[in-house]
mmCIF file of C-alpha atoms in Angstrom:
data_model
loop_
_atom_site.group_PDB
_atom_site.id
_atom_site.type_symbol
_atom_site.label_atom_id
_atom_site.label_comp_id
_atom_site.label_asym_id
_atom_site.label_seq_id
_atom_site.Cartn_x
_atom_site.Cartn_y
_atom_site.Cartn_z
ATOM 1 C CA MET A 1 95.535 45.050 17.045
ATOM 2 C CA THR A 2 95.437 48.551 15.659
ATOM 3 C CA LEU A 3 92.275 50.372 14.700
ATOM 4 C CA GLY A 4 93.226 50.043 11.013
ATOM 5 C CA GLN A 5 93.695 46.262 11.345
ATOM 6 C CA PHE A 6 90.366 45.991 13.150
ATOM 7 C CA LYS A 7 88.676 47.952 10.361
ATOM 8 C CA LEU A 8 90.131 45.652 7.670
ATOM 9 C CA ARG A 9 89.068 42.584 9.627
ATOM 10 C CA MET A 10 85.493 43.863 9.958
ATOM 11 C CA GLU A 11 85.347 44.742 6.253
ATOM 12 C CA ARG A 12 86.428 41.192 5.328
ATOM 13 C CA ARG A 13 83.800 39.738 7.630
ATOM 14 C CA ALA A 14 81.127 42.008 6.179
ATOM 15 C CA LYS A 15 81.915 40.713 2.673
ATOM 16 C CA ASP A 16 81.353 37.145 3.896
ATOM 17 C CA VAL A 17 77.940 37.801 5.454
ATOM 18 C CA GLU A 18 75.847 38.061 2.268
ATOM 19 C CA PRO A 19 77.196 34.899 0.576
ATOM 20 C CA ARG A 20 76.832 32.921 3.804
ATOM 21 C CA LEU A 21 73.297 34.172 4.368
ATOM 22 C CA ASN A 22 72.419 33.411 0.749
ATOM 23 C CA SER A 23 73.750 29.872 1.150
ATOM 24 C CA ILE A 24 71.745 29.306 4.339
ATOM 25 C CA LEU A 25 68.554 30.642 2.705
ATOM 26 C CA GLN A 26 68.975 28.408 -0.343
ATOM 27 C CA LYS A 27 69.724 25.292 1.720
ATOM 28 C CA ALA A 28 66.733 26.007 3.938
ATOM 29 C CA ALA A 29 64.427 26.512 0.933
ATOM 30 C CA LEU A 30 65.534 23.229 -0.645
ATOM 31 C CA ALA A 31 65.150 21.369 2.644
ATOM 32 C CA ILE A 32 61.647 22.786 3.134
ATOM 33 C CA GLN A 33 60.661 21.930 -0.434
ATOM 34 C CA GLN A 34 62.001 18.398 -0.063
ATOM 35 C CA LYS A 35 60.134 17.827 3.214
ATOM 36 C CA LEU A 36 56.923 19.250 1.723
ATOM 37 C CA ALA A 37 57.194 17.017 -1.354
ATOM 38 C CA GLU A 38 58.021 13.952 0.764
ATOM 39 C CA LEU A 39 55.133 14.450 3.204
ATOM 40 C CA THR A 40 52.481 15.509 0.683
ATOM 41 C CA PRO A 41 50.134 12.564 0.054
ATOM 42 C CA LYS A 42 50.708 11.015 -3.371
ATOM 43 C CA LYS A 43 48.009 9.453 -5.485
ATOM 44 C CA THR A 44 49.432 10.665 -8.803
ATOM 45 C CA GLY A 45 52.287 12.869 -7.527
ATOM 46 C CA PHE A 46 50.602 16.020 -8.860
ATOM 47 C CA ALA A 47 50.338 17.792 -5.489
ATOM 48 C CA ALA A 48 53.846 16.774 -4.389
ATOM 49 C CA VAL A 49 55.621 17.875 -7.580
ATOM 50 C CA ASN A 50 53.959 21.279 -7.433
ATOM 51 C CA TRP A 51 55.959 22.577 -4.481
ATOM 52 C CA GLN A 52 57.714 25.185 -6.603
ATOM 53 C CA ILE A 53 60.568 27.540 -5.696
ATOM 54 C CA SER A 54 61.239 30.966 -7.183
ATOM 55 C CA THR A 55 63.382 33.953 -6.245
ATOM 56 C CA ARG A 56 61.731 36.413 -8.628
ATOM 57 C CA ALA A 57 57.995 36.199 -8.003
ATOM 58 C CA ARG A 58 55.462 33.777 -6.616
ATOM 59 C CA PRO A 59 55.210 30.882 -9.076
ATOM 60 C CA THR A 60 51.954 30.613 -10.996
ATOM 61 C CA GLY A 61 50.507 27.603 -12.729
ATOM 62 C CA THR A 62 51.168 23.943 -12.115
ATOM 63 C CA ILE A 63 53.657 21.304 -13.229
ATOM 64 C CA PRO A 64 52.374 18.060 -14.813
ATOM 65 C CA ALA A 65 52.738 15.017 -12.582
ATOM 66 C CA PRO A 66 55.692 12.793 -13.527
ATOM 67 C CA GLY A 67 54.162 9.929 -11.540
ATOM 68 C CA LYS A 68 54.153 9.515 -7.785
ATOM 69 C CA GLU A 69 57.499 7.683 -7.764
ATOM 70 C CA ARG A 70 59.342 10.648 -9.324
ATOM 71 C CA ALA A 71 57.392 13.539 -7.782
ATOM 72 C CA VAL A 72 59.886 14.358 -5.016
ATOM 73 C CA LEU A 73 62.933 14.192 -7.300
ATOM 74 C CA THR A 74 61.227 16.312 -9.951
ATOM 75 C CA ALA A 75 60.239 18.942 -7.378
ATOM 76 C CA MET A 76 63.805 19.019 -6.032
ATOM 77 C CA ALA A 77 65.235 19.429 -9.543
ATOM 78 C CA GLN A 78 62.898 22.383 -10.159
ATOM 79 C CA GLY A 79 63.956 23.970 -6.874
ATOM 80 C CA LYS A 80 67.654 23.616 -7.609
ATOM 81 C CA MET A 81 67.208 25.063 -11.098
ATOM 82 C CA ALA A 82 65.313 28.041 -9.660
ATOM 83 C CA LEU A 83 68.176 28.786 -7.264
ATOM 84 C CA VAL A 84 71.090 28.299 -9.678
ATOM 85 C CA GLY A 85 73.022 31.535 -10.049
ATOM 86 C CA SER A 86 71.033 33.368 -7.370
ATOM 87 C CA LYS A 87 73.715 35.352 -5.578
ATOM 88 C CA ALA A 88 71.853 38.022 -3.619
ATOM 89 C CA VAL A 89 68.528 36.461 -2.716
ATOM 90 C CA LYS A 90 66.111 38.793 -0.954
ATOM 91 C CA ARG A 91 63.105 36.455 -1.039
ATOM 92 C CA ILE A 92 62.491 32.830 -1.801
ATOM 93 C CA TYR A 93 58.957 31.781 -2.655
ATOM 94 C CA ILE A 94 57.847 28.210 -2.009
ATOM 95 C CA THR A 95 54.404 27.808 -3.502
ATOM 96 C CA ASN A 96 51.933 25.089 -4.377
ATOM 97 C CA ASN A 97 49.160 26.114 -6.792
ATOM 98 C CA VAL A 98 47.244 22.828 -6.696
ATOM 99 C CA HIS A 99 43.697 23.823 -5.767
ATOM 100 C CA TYR A 100 43.293 21.089 -3.133
ATOM 101 C CA ILE A 101 46.649 21.465 -1.335
ATOM 102 C CA ARG A 102 45.030 23.120 1.706
ATOM 103 C CA LEU A 103 42.621 20.212 2.064
ATOM 104 C CA LEU A 104 45.526 17.756 1.964
ATOM 105 C CA ASN A 105 47.352 19.755 4.631
ATOM 106 C CA GLN A 106 44.191 19.649 6.747
ATOM 107 C CA GLY A 107 44.285 15.849 6.638
ATOM 108 C CA SER A 108 41.757 15.009 3.912
ATOM 109 C CA SER A 109 43.892 12.095 2.655
ATOM 110 C CA HIS A 110 44.151 8.749 4.409
ATOM 111 C CA GLN A 111 47.856 8.692 3.429
ATOM 112 C CA HIS A 112 48.891 11.479 5.813
ATOM 113 C CA PRO A 113 47.137 13.028 8.817
ATOM 114 C CA GLY A 114 47.923 16.535 7.586
ATOM 115 C CA GLY A 115 50.050 19.314 8.988
ATOM 116 C CA PHE A 116 52.907 18.687 6.566
ATOM 117 C CA VAL A 117 53.330 22.426 5.950
ATOM 118 C CA GLU A 118 53.821 23.058 9.662
ATOM 119 C CA ILE A 119 56.211 20.100 9.957
ATOM 120 C CA SER A 120 58.235 21.429 7.028
ATOM 121 C CA LEU A 121 58.563 24.839 8.661
ATOM 122 C CA LEU A 122 60.319 23.145 11.573
ATOM 123 C CA VAL A 123 63.012 22.146 9.073
ATOM 124 C CA ALA A 124 63.567 25.833 8.272
ATOM 125 C CA LYS A 125 63.774 26.663 11.932
ATOM 126 C CA ARG A 126 66.618 24.176 12.291
ATOM 127 C CA PHE A 127 68.588 25.806 9.465
ATOM 128 C CA PHE A 128 68.222 29.272 10.903
ATOM 129 C CA ALA A 129 69.035 28.098 14.421
ATOM 130 C CA THR A 130 72.229 26.303 13.380
ATOM 131 C CA GLY A 131 73.373 28.359 10.384
ATOM 132 C CA ARG A 132 76.438 30.464 11.049
ATOM 133 C CA ILE A 133 76.372 33.713 9.113
ATOM 134 C CA ILE A 134 79.598 35.212 10.457
ATOM 135 C CA ALA A 135 82.718 33.054 10.417
ATOM 136 C CA ARG A 136 84.852 32.945 13.506
#
């Protein structure tokens, strides 16, 4: 391989890095959001549906509860919509603005012992450990 061929090969690989990284970040964000929504205790679904994703700024406000049966699907739909068309993501915010979300994560509900935020972060770890940014 000549130096010129090597240079072209490296330039092609460099072009692939950003889209691959973007894809890994988006998949990780959606997986985290899904796990958070699934593990969040559900009386009305209000806390679960309010795991919001944004790439622009930290989400503010809350989303009305669609009912506990549809909370996870509604949260996932919001997350996917927030990521549609995001090509060069620098940050992804996953936020819950429900005032009692910390108490739920500390185990205040009999439905879940708490720690669902920490469990969900393990999902992200898996994506970053197994995600290939540079193709072989």
